[in-house]
CSV table of N, CA and C in Angstrom, one decimal:
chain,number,residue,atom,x,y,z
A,645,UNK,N,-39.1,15.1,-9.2
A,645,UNK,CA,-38.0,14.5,-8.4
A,645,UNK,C,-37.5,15.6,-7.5
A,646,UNK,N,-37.0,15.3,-6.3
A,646,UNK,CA,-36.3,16.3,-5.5
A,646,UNK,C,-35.0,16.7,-6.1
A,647,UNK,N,-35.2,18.3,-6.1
A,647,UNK,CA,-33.9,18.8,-6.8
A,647,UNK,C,-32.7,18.6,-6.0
A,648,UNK,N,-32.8,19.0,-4.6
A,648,UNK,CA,-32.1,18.7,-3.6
A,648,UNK,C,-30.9,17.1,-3.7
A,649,UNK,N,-30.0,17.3,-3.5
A,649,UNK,CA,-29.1,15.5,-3.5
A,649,UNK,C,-28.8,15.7,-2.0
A,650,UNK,N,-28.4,16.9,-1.4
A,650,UNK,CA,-28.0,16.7,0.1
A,650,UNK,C,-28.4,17.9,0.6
A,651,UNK,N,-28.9,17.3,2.1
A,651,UNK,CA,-29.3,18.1,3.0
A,651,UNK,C,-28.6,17.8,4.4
A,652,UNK,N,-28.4,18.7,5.0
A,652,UNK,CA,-27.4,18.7,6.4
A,652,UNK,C,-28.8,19.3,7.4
A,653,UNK,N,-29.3,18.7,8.1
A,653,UNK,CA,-30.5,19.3,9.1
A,653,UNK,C,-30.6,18.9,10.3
A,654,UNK,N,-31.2,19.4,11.0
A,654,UNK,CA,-31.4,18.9,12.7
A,654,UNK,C,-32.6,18.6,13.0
A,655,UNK,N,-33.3,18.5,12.2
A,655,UNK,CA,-34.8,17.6,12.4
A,655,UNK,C,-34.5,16.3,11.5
A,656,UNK,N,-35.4,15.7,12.3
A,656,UNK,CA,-36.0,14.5,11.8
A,656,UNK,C,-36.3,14.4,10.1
A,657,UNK,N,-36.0,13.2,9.6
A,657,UNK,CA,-36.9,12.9,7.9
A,657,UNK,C,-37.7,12.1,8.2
A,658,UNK,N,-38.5,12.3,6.4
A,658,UNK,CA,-39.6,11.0,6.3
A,658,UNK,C,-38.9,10.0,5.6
A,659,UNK,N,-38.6,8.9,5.4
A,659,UNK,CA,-38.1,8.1,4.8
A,659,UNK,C,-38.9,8.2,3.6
A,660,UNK,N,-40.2,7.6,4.0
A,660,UNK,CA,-41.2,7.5,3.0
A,660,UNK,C,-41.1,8.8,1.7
A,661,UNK,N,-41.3,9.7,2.4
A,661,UNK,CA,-41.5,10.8,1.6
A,661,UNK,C,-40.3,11.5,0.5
A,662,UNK,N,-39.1,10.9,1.2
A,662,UNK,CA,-37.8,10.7,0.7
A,662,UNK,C,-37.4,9.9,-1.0
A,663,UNK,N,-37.8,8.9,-0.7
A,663,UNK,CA,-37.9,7.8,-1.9
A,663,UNK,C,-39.0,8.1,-2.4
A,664,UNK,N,-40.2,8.4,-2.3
A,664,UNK,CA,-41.0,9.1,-3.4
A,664,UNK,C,-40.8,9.9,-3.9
A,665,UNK,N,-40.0,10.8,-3.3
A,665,UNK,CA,-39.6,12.3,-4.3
A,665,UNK,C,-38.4,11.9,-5.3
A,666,UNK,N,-37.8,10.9,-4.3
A,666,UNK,CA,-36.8,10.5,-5.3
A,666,UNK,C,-36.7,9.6,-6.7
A,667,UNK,N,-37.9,9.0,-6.4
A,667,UNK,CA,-38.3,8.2,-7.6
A,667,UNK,C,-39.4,8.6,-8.6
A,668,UNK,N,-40.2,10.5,-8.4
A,668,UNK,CA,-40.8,10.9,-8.7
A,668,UNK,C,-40.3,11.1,-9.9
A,669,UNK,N,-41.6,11.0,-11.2
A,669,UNK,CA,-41.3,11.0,-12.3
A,669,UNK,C,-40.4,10.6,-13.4
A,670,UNK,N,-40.2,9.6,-12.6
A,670,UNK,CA,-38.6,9.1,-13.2
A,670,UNK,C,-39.6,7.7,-13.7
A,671,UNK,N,-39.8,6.8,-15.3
A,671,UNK,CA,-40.3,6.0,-15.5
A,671,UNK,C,-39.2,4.3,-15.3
A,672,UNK,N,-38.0,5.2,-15.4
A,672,UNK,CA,-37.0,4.1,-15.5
A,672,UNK,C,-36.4,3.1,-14.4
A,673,UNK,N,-36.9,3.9,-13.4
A,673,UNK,CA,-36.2,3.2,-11.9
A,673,UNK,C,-36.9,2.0,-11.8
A,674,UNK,N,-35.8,1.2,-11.7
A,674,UNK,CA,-36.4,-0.5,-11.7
A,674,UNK,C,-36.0,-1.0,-10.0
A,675,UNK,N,-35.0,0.1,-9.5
A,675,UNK,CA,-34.8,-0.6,-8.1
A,675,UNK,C,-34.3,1.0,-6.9
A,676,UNK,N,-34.8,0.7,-5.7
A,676,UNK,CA,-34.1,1.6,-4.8
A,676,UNK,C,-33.9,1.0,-3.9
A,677,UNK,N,-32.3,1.4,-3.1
A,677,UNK,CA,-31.7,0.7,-2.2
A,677,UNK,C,-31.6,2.3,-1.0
A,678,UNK,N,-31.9,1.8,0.1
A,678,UNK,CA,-31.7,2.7,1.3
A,678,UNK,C,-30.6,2.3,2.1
A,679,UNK,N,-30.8,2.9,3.1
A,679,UNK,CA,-29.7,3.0,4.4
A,679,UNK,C,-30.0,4.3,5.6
A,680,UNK,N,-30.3,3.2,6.3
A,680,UNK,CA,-30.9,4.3,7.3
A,680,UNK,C,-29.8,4.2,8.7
A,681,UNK,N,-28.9,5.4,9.2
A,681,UNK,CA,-28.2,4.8,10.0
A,681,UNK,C,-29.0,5.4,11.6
A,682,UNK,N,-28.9,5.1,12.3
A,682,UNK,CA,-29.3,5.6,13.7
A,682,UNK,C,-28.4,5.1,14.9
A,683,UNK,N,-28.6,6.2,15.8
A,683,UNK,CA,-28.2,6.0,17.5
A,683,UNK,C,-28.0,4.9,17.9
A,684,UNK,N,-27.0,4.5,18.4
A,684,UNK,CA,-26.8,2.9,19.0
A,684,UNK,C,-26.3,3.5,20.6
A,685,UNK,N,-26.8,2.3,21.7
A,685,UNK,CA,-26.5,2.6,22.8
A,685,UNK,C,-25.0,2.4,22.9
A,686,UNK,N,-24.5,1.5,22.3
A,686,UNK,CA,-23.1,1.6,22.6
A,686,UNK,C,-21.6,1.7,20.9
A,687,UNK,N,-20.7,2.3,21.7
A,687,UNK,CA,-19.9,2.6,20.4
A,687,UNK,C,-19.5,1.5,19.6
A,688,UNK,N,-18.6,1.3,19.0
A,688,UNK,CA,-18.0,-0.4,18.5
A,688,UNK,C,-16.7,0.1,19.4
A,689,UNK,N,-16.2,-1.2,20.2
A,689,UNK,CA,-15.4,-1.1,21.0
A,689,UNK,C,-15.8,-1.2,22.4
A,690,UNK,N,-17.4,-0.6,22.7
A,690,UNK,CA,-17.8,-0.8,24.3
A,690,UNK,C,-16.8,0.0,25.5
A,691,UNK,N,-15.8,0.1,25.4
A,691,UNK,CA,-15.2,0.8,27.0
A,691,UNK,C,-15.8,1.8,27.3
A,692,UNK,N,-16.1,2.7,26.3
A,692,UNK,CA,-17.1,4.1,26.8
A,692,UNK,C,-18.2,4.0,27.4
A,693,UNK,N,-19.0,3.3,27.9
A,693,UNK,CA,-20.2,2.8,28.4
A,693,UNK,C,-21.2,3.1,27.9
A,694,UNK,N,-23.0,3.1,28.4
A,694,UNK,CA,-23.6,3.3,27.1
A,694,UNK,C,-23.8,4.7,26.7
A,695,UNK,N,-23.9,4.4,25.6
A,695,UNK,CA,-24.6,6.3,24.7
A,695,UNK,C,-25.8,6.5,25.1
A,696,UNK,N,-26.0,7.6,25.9
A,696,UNK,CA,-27.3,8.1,26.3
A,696,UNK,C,-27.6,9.3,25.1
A,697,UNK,N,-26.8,9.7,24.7
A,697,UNK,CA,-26.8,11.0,23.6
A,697,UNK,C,-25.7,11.1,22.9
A,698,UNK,N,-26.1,12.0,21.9
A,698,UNK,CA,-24.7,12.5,21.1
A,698,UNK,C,-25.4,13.8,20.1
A,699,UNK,N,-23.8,13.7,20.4
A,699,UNK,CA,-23.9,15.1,18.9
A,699,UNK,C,-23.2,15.1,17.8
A,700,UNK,N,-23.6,16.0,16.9
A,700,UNK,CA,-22.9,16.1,15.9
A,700,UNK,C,-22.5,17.2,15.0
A,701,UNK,N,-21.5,17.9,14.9
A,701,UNK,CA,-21.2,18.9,14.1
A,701,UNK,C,-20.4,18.3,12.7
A,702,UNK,N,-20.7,19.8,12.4
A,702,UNK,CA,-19.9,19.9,10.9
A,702,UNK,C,-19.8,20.7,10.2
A,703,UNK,N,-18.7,21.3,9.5
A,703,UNK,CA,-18.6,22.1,8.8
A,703,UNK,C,-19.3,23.0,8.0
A,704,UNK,N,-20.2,23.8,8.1
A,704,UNK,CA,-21.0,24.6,7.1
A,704,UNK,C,-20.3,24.4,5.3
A,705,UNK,N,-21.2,24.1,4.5
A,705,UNK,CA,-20.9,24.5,2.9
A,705,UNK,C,-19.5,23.3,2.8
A,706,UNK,N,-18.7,23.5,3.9
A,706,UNK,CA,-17.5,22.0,2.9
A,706,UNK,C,-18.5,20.9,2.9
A,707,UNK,N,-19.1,20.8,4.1
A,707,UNK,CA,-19.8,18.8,4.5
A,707,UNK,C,-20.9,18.9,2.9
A,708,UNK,N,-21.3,19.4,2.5
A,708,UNK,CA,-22.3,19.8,1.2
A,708,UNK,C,-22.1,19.7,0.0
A,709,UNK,N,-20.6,20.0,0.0
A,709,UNK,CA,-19.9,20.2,-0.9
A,709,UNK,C,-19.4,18.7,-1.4
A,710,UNK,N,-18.4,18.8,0.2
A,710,UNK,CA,-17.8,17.0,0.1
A,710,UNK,C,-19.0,16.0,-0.4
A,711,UNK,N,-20.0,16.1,0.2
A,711,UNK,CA,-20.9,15.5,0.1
A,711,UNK,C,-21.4,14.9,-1.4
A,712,UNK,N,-22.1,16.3,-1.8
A,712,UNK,CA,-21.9,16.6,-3.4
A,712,UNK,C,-21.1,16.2,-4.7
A,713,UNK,N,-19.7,15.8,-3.7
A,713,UNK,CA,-18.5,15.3,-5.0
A,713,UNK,C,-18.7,13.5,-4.7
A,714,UNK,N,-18.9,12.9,-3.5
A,714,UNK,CA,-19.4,11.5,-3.5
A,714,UNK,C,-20.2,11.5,-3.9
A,715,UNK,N,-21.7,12.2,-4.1
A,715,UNK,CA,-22.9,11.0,-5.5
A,715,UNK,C,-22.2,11.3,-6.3
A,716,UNK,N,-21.1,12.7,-7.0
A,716,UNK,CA,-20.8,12.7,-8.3
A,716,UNK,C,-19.9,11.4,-8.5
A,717,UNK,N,-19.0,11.0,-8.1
A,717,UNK,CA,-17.9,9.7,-8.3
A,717,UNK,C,-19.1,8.2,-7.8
A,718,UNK,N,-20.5,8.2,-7.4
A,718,UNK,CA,-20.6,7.1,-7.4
A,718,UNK,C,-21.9,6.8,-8.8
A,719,UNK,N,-21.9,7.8,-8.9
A,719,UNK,CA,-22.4,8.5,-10.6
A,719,UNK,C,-21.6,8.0,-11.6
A,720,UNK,N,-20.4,8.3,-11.5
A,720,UNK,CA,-19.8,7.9,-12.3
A,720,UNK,C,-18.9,6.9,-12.6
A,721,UNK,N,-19.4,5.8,-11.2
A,721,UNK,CA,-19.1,4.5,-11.1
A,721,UNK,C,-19.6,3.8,-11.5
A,722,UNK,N,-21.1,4.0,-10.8
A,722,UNK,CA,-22.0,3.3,-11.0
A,722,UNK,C,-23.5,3.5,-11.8
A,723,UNK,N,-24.1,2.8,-12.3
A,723,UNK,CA,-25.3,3.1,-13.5
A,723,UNK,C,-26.9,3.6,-12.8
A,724,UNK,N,-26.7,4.5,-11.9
A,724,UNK,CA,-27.6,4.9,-11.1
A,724,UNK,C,-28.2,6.1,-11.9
A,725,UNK,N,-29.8,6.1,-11.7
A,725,UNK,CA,-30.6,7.6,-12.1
A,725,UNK,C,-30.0,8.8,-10.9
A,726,UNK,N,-30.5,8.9,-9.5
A,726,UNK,CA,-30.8,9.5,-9.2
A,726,UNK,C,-29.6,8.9,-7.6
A,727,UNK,N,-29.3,9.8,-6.3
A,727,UNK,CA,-29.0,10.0,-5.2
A,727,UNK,C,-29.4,11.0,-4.7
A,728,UNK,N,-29.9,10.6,-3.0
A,728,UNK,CA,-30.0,11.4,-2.2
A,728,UNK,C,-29.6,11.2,-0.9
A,729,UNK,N,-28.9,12.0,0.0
A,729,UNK,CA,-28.4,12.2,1.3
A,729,UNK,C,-28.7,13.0,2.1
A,730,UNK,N,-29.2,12.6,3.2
A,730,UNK,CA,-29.6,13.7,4.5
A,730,UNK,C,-28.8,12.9,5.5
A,731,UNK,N,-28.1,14.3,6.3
A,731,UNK,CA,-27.4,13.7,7.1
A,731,UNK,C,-28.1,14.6,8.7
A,732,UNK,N,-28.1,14.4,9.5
A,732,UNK,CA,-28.5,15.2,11.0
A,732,UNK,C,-27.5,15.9,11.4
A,733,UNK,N,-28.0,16.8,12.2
A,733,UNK,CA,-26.5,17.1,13.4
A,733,UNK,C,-27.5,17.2,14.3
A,734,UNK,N,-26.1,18.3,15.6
A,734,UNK,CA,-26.6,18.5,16.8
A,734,UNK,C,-26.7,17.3,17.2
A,735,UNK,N,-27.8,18.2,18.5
A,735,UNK,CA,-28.1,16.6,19.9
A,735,UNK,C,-29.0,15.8,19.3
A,736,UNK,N,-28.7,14.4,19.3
A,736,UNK,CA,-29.5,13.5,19.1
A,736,UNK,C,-29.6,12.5,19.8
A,737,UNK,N,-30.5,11.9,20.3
A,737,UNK,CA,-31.3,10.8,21.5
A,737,UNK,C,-30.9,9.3,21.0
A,738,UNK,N,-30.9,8.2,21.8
A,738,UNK,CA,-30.8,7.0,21.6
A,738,UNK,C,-32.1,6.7,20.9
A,739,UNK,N,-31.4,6.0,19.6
A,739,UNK,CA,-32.8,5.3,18.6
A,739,UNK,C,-33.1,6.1,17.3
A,740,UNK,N,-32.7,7.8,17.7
A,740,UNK,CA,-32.9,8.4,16.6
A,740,UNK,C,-32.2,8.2,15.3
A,741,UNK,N,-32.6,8.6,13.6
A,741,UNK,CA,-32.1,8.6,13.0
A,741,UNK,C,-30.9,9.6,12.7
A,742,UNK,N,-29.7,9.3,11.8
A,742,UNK,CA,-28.8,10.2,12.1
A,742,UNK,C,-28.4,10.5,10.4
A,743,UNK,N,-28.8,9.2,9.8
A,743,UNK,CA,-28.1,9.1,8.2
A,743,UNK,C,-29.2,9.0,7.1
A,744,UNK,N,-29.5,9.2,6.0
A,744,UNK,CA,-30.7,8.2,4.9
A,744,UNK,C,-29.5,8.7,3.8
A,745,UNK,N,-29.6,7.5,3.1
A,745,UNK,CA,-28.2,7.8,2.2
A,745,UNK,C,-29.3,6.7,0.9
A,746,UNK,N,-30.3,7.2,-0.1
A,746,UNK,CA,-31.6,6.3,-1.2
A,746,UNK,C,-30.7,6.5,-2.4
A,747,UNK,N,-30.6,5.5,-2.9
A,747,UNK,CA,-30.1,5.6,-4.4
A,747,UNK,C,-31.4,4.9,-5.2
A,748,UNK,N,-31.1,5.5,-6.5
A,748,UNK,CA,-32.1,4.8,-7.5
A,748,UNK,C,-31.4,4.1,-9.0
A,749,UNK,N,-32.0,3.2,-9.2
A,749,UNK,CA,-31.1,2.7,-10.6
A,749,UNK,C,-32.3,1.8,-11.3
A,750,UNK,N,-32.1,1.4,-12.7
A,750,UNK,CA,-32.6,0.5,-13.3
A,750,UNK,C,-33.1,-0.9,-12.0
A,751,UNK,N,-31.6,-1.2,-11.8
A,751,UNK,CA,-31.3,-2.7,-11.4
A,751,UNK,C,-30.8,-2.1,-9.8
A,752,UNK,N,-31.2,-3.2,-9.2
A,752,UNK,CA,-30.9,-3.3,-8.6
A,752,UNK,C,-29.2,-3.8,-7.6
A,753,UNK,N,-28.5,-4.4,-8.3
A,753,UNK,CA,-27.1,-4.4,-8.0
A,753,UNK,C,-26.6,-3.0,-8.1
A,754,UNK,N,-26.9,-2.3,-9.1
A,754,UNK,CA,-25.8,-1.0,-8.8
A,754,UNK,C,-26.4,-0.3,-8.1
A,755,UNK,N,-27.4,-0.6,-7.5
A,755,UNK,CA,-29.0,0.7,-6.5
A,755,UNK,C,-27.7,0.1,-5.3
A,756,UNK,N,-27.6,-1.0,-4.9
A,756,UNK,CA,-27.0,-1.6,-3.9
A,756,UNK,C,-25.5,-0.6,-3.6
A,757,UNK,N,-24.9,-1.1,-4.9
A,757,UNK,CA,-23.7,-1.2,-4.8
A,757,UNK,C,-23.5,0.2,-4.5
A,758,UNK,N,-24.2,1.2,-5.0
A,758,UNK,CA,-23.8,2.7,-4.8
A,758,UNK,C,-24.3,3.1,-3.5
A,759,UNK,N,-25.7,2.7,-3.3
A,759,UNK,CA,-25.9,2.8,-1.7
A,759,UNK,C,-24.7,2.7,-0.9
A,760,UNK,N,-23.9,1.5,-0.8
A,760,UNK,CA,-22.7,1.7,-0.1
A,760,UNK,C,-21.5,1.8,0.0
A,761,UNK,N,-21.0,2.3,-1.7
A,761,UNK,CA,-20.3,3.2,-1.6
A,761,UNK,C,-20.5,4.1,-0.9
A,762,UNK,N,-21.7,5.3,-1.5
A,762,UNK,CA,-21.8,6.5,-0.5
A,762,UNK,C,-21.7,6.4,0.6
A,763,UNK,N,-22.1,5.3,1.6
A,763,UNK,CA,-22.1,5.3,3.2
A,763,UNK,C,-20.6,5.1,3.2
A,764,UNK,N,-20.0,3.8,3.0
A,764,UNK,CA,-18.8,4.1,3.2
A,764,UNK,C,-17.8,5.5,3.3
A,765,UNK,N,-18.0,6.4,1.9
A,765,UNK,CA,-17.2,7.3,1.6
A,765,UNK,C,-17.5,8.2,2.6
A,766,UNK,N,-19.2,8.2,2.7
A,766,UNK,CA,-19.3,9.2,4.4
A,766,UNK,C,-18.3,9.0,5.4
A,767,UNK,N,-18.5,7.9,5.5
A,767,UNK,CA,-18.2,7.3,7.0
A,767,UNK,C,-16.2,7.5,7.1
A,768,UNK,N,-15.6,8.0,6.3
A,768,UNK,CA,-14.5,8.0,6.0
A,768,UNK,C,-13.9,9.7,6.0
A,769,UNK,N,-14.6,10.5,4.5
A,769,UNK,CA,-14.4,11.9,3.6
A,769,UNK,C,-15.4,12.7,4.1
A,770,UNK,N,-16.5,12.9,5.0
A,770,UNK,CA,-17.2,14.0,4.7
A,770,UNK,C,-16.9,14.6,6.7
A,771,UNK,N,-16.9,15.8,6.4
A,771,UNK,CA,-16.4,16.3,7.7
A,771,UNK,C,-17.5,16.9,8.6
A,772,UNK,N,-17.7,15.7,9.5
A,772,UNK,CA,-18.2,15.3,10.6
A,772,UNK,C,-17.7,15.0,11.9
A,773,UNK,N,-18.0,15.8,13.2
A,773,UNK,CA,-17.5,15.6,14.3
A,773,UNK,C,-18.6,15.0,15.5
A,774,UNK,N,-18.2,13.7,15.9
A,774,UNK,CA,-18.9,12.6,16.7
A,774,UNK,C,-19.0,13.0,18.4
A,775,UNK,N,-20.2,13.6,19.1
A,775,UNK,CA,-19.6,13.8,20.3
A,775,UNK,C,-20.4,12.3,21.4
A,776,UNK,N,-19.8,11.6,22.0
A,776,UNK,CA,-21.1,10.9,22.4
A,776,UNK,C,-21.0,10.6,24.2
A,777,UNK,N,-22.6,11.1,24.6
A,777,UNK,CA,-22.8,11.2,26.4
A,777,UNK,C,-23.3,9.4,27.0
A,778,UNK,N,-22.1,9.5,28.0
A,778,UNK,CA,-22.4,8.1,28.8
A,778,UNK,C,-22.3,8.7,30.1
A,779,UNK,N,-22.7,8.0,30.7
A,779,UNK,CA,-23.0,8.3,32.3
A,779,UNK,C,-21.2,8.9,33.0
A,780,UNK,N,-20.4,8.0,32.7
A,780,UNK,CA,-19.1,8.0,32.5
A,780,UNK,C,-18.8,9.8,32.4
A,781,UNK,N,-19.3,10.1,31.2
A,781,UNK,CA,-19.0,11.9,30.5
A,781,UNK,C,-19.3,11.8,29.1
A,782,UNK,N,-18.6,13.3,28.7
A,782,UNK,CA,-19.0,13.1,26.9
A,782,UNK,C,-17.2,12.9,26.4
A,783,UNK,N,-17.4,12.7,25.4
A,783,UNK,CA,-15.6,12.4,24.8
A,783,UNK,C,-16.1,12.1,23.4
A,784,UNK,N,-15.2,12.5,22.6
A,784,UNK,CA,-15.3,13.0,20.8
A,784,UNK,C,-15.1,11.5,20.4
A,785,UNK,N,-15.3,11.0,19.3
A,785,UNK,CA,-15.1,9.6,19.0
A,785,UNK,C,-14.3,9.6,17.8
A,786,UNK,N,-13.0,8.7,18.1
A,786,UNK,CA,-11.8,9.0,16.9
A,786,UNK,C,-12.9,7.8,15.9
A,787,UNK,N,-12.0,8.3,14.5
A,787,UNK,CA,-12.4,7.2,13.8
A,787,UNK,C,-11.9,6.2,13.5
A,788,UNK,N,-12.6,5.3,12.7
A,788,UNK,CA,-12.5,3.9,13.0
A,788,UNK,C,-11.8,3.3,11.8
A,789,UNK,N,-10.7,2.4,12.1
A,789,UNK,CA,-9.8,1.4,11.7
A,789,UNK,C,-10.5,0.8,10.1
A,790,UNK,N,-11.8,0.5,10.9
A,790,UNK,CA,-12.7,-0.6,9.6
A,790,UNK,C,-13.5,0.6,9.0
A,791,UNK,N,-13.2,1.8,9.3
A,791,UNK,CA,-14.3,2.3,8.3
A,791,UNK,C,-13.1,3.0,6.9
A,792,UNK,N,-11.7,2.7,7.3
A,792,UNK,CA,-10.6,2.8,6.3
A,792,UNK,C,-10.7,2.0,4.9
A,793,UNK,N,-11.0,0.7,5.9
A,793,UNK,CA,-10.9,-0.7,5.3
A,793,UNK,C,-12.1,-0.3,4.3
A,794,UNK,N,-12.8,-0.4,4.6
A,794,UNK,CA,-14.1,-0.2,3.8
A,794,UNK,C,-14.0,0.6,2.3
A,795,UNK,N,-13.6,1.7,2.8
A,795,UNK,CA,-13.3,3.1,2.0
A,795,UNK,C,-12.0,2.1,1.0
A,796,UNK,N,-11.5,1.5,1.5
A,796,UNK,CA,-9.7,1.4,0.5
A,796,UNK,C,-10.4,0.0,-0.4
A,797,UNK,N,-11.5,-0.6,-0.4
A,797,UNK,CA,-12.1,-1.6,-0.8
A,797,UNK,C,-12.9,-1.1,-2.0
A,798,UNK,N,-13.4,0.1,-2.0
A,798,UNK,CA,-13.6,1.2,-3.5
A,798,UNK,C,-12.6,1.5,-3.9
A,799,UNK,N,-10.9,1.6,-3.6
A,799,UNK,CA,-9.9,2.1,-4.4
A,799,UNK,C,-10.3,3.6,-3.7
A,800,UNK,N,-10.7,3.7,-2.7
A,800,UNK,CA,-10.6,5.3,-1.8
A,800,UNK,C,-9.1,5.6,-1.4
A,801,UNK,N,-8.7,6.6,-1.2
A,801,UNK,CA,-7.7,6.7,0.0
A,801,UNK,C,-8.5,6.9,1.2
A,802,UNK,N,-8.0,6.1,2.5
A,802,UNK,CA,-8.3,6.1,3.5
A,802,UNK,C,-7.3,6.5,4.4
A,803,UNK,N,-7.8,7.5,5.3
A,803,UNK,CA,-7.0,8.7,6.3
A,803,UNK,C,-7.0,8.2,7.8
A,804,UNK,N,-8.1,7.5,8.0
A,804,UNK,CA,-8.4,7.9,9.5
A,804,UNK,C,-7.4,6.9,10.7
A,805,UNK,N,-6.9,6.1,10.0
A,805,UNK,CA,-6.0,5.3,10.4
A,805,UNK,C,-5.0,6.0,11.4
């Protein structure tokens, strides 16, 4: 199995090669649930016009960290073997991948259900900064209303409000 649970990188993953390592050796996994997030041409909301690019920074060792403490709480929510997270930074192009957030479990309900915990709690707790290029210019992207909602639907505190 990959000892690794999170990686922060500026290249590309394999998906494939992702959930194999993750399911390597392990005889008990009855189910894996993924989540693959990528580049969209436009934000939610639309006034920014389209995204030709974006970027993304983040914290050295906290985002790793933070990172690290969500599989532990969805570990200990939920009856999963195994999580793993790669997240991108820097410039990244329309289409490209940006997120792979594979959980493994017996069953499949809690492979699910922790799959999106973790995305949610990303998308809320882990310290990431959104830059995104429209013909328009570039301008940082606040966060979002529903991605609170989401988060306070685990019993999260949600900030971004």
């Amino acid at each position: 199995m990959n000892a690794a649970r999170v990686t922060i990188q500026t290249g590309d993953f394999d998906v494939s090669a992702e959930i194999a390592a993750l399911r390597a050796g392990d005889g008990g996994v009855g189910a894996v649930a993924s989540f693959i997030g990528t580049v969209r041409d436009r934000n939610e909301g639309g006034g920014a016009g389209v995204v030709q690019r974006m970027e993304l920074e983040h914290y050295p060792g906290m985002t790793e960290r933070a990172i690290e403490a969500m599989i532990d709480e969805a570990q200990a929510r939920f009856d999963i073997r195994a999580a793993r997270v790669i997240h991108r930074v820097g410039p990244l192009e329309m289409g490209e991948q940006i997120v792979l957030v594979v959980v493994s479990s017996a069953h499949r309900g809690q492979a699910f259900q922790a799959c999106e915990f973790i995305m949610d709690y990303l998308k809320t707790d882990a310290p990431f900064w959104k830059k995104e290029h429209t013909a328009e210019g570039a301008h940082w992207v606040d966060a979002r209303v529903s991605d609170d909602a989401a988060a306070r639907r685990w019993g999260l505190k949600a900030s971004n409000a």
